Tab-separated table of C-alpha atoms in Angstrom:
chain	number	residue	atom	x	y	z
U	3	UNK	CA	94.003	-62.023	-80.792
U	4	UNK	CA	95.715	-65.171	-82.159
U	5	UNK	CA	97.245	-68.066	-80.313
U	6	UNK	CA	100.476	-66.175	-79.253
U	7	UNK	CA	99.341	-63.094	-77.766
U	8	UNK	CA	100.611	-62.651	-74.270
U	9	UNK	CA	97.652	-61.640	-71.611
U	10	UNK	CA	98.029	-60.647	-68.170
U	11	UNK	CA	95.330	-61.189	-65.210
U	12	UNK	CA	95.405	-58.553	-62.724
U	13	UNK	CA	94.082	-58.919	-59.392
U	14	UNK	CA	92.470	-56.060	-57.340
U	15	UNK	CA	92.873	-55.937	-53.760
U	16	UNK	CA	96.547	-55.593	-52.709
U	17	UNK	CA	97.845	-55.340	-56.154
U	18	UNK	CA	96.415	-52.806	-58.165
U	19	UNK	CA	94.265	-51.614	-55.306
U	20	UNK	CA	96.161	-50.515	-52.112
U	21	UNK	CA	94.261	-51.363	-49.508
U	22	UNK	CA	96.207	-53.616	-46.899
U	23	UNK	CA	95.767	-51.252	-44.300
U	24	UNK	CA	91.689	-50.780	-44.800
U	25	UNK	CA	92.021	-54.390	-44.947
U	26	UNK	CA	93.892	-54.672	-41.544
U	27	UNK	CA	91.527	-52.230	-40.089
U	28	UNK	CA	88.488	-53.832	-41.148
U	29	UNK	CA	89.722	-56.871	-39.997
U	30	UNK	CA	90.663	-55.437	-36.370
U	31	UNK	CA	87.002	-53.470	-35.981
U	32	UNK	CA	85.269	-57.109	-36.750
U	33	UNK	CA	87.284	-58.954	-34.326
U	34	UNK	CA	86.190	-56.290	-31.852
U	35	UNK	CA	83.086	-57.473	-32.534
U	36	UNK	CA	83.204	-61.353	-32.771
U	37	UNK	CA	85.585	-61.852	-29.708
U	38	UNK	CA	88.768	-61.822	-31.081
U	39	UNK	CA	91.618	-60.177	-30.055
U	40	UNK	CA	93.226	-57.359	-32.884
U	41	UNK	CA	96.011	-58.709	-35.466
U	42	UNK	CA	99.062	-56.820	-36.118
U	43	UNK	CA	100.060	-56.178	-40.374
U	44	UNK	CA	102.648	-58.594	-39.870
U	45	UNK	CA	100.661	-61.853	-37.837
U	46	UNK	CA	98.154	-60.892	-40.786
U	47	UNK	CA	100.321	-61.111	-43.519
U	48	UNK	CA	102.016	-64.695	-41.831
U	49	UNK	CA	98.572	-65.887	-41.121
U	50	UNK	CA	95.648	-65.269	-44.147
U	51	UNK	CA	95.278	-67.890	-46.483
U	52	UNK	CA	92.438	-68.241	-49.359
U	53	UNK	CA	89.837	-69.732	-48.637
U	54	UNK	CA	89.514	-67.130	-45.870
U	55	UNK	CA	88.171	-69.336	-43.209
U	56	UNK	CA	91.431	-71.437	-43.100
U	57	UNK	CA	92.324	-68.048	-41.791
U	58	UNK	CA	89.999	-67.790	-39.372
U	59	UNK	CA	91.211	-71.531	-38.452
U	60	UNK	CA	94.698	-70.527	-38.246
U	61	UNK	CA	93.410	-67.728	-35.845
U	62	UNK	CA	90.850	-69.987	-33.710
U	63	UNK	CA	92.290	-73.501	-33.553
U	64	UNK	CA	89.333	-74.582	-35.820
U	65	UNK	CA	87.395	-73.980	-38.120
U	66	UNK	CA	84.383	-71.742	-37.765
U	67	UNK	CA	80.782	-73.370	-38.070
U	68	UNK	CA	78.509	-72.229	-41.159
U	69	UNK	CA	76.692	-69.995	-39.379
U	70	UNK	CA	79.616	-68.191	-37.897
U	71	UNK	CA	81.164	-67.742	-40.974
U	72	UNK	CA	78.172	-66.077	-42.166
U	73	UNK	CA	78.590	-63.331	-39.511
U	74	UNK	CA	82.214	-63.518	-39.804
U	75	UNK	CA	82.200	-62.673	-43.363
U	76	UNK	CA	79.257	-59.813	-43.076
U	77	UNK	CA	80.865	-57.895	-40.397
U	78	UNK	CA	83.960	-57.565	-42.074
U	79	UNK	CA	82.887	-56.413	-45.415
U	80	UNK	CA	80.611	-54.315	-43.671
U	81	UNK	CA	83.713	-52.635	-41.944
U	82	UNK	CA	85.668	-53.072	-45.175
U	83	UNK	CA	83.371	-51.418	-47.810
U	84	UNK	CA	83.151	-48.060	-45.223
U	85	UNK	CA	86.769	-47.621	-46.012
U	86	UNK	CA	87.314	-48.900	-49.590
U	87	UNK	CA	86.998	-45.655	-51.384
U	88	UNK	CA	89.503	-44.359	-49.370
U	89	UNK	CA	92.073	-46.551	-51.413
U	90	UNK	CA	93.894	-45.430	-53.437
U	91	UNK	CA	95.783	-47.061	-56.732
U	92	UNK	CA	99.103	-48.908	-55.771
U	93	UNK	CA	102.416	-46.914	-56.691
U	94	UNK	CA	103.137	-46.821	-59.866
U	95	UNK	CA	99.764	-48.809	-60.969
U	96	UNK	CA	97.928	-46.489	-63.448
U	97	UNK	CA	100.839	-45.647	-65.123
U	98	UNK	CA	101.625	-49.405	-65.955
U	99	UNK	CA	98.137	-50.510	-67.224
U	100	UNK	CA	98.026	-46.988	-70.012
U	101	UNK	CA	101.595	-47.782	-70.769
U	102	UNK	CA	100.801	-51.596	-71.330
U	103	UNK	CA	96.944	-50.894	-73.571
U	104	UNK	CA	99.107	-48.275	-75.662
U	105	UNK	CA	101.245	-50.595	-76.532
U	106	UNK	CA	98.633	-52.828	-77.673
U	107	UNK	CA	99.114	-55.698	-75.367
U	108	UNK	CA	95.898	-56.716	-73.160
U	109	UNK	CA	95.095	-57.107	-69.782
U	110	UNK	CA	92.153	-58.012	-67.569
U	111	UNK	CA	90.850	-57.911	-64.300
U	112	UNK	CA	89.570	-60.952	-62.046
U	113	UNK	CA	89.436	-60.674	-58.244
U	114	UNK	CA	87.586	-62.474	-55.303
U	115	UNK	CA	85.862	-58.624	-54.573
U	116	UNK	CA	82.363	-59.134	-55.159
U	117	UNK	CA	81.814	-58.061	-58.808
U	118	UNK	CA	78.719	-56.039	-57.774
U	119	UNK	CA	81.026	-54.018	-55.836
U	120	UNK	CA	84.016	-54.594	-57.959
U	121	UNK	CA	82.652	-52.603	-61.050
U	122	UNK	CA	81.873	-49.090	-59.672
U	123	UNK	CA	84.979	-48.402	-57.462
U	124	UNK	CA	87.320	-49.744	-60.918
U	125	UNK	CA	85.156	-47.153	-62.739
U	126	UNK	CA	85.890	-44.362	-59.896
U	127	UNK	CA	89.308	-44.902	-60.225
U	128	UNK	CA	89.290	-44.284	-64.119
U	129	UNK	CA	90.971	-47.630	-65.510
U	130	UNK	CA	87.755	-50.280	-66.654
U	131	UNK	CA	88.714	-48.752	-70.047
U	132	UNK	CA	92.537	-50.113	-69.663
U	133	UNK	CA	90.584	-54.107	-69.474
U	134	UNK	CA	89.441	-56.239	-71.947
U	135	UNK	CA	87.686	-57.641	-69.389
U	136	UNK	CA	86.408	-56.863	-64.869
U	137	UNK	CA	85.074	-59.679	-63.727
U	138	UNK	CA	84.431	-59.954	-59.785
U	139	UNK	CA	83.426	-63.142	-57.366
U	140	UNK	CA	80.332	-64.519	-58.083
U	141	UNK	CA	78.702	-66.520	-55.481
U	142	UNK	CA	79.836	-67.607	-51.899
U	143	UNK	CA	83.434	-66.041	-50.314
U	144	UNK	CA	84.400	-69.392	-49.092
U	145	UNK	CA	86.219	-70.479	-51.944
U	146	UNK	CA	89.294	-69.463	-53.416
U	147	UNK	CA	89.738	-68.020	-57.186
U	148	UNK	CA	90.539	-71.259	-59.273
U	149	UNK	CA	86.905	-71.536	-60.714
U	150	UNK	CA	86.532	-68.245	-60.731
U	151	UNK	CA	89.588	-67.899	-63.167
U	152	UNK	CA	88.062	-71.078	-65.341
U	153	UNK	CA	85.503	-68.587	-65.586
U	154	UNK	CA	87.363	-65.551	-66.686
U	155	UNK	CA	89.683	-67.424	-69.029
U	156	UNK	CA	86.776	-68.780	-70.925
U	157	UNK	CA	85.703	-65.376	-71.534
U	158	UNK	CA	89.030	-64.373	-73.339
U	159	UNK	CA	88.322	-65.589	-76.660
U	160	UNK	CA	91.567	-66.406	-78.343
U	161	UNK	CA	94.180	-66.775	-75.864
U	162	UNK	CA	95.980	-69.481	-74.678
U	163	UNK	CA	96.471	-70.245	-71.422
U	164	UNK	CA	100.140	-70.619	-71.631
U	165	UNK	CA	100.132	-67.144	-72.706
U	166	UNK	CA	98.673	-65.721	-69.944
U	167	UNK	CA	100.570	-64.249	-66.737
U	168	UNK	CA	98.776	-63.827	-63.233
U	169	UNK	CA	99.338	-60.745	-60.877
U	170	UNK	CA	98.213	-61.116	-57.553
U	171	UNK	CA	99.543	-60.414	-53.836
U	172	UNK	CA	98.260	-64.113	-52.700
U	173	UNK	CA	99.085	-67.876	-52.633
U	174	UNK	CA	95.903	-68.595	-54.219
U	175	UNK	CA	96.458	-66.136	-57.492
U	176	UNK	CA	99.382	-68.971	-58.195
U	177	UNK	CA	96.827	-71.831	-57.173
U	178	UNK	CA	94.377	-70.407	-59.668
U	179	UNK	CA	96.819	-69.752	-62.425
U	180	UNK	CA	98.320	-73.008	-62.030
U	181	UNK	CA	94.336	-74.766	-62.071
U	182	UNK	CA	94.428	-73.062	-65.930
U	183	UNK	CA	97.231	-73.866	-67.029
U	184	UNK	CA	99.327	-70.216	-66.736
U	185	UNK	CA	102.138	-68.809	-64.727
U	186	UNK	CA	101.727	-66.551	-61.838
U	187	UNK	CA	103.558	-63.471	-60.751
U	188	UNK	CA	103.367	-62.421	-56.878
U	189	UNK	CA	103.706	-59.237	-55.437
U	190	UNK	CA	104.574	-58.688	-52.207
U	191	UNK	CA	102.624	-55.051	-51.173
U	192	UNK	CA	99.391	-56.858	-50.433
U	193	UNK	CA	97.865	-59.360	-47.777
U	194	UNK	CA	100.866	-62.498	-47.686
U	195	UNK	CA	104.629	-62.022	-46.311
U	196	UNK	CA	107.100	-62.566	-48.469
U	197	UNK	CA	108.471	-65.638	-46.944
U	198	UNK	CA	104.765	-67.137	-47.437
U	199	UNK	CA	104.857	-66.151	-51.277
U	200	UNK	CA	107.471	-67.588	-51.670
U	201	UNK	CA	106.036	-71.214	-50.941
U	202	UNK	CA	103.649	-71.079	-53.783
U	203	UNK	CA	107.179	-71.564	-56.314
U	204	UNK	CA	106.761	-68.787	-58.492
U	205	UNK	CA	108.575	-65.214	-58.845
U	206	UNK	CA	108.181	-62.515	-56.230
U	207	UNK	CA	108.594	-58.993	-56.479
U	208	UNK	CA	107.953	-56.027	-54.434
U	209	UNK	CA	106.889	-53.862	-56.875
U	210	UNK	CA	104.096	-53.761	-59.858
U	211	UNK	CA	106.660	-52.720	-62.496
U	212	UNK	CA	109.230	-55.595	-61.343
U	213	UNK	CA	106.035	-57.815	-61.797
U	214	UNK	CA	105.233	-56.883	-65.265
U	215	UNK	CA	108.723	-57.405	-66.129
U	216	UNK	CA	108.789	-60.656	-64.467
U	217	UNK	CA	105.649	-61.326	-66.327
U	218	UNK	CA	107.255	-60.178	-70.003
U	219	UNK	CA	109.982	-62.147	-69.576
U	220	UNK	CA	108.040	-65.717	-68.405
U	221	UNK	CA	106.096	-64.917	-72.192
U	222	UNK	CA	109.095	-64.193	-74.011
């Protein structure tokens, strides 16, 4: 891959994995459990923010104390992870990536999903082949993906940052493309509003295809 080729970075949950309602319900069965009262989609979708406990700020008046994030963050994944499999692809998703690697133009995965559990449910759903690359969170969940994506980058031998289009349903996917140097491309099926997208400064679409597009055209 020389200098020019154009890469994008797909995220995973609420983009190419559609999963905003386990998400809300995993969320809803953990408050149940910490003392909070249940979220709606849409005060969830206003509300979460990367690093997730600003969320749990924006939810509490404060922030929560190390040790209740620790619990905080446990119970939901707990509650999460019993209803991942049930996700399916986002519309329109699996059709995009085989359409993009036939054409011969590459694409990888990064996403805040611990990579431990990242790998195997990508490989249930049939597309790690459609990657040059799956890498998941390493380390702690209370940061967001910036370092993460200095990490990822580094692995793609040969392409230039300004080459390189992010895909992600979050604030933070623009954060972390704009830490690297590359342009971001937001999609509004996952975990932010669109009104809150549309403070990061980049494009927002409401589909995957509109996305790619989006993303083609920032790399023409």
């Amino acid at each position: 891959m020389g200098k020019h080729s154009e890469h994008l970075v797909w995220d995973w949950n609420g983009t190419l994995l559609d999963d905003i309602h386990a998400v809300i319900e995993a969320t809803n069965a953990s408050f149940a459990e910490i003392g909070l009262e249940p979220i709606t989609l849409e005060r969830y979708r206003d509300l979460y923010c990367v690093p997730v406990p600003r969320f749990y700020e924006r939810l509490m008046g404060r922030l929560p104390s190390d040790a209740e994030w620790a619990v905080m963050d446990e119970v939901f994944h707990r509650h999460y992870w019993q209803r991942a499999d049930a996700c399916g692809l986002a519309a329109g998703a699996a059709e995009l990536l085989a359409r993009r690697q036939a054409a011969g133009r590459t694409q990888s995965l990064l996403s805040l999903a611990p990579h431990e559990h990242l790998i195997p449910i990508v490989r249930r759903h049939g597309i790690e082949a459609r990657f040059t690359r799956v890498d998941g969170r390493i380390g702690g969940s209370h940061t967001g993906k910036a370092e993460h994506m200095v990490r990822h980058l580094a692995a793609l031998e040969g392409i230039e940052a300004d080459r390189i289009v992010v895909i992600g349903d979050a604030v933070d996917d623009a954060v972390a493309a704009h830490h690297v140097g590359a342009r971001a491309v937001l999609y509004s099926g996952g975990s932010h509003s669109t009104a809150s997208l549309r403070l990061a400064g980049v494009p927002v679409v409401d589909t995957l295809a509109e996305a790619v597009l989006v993303a083609e055209e920032l790399l023409a």
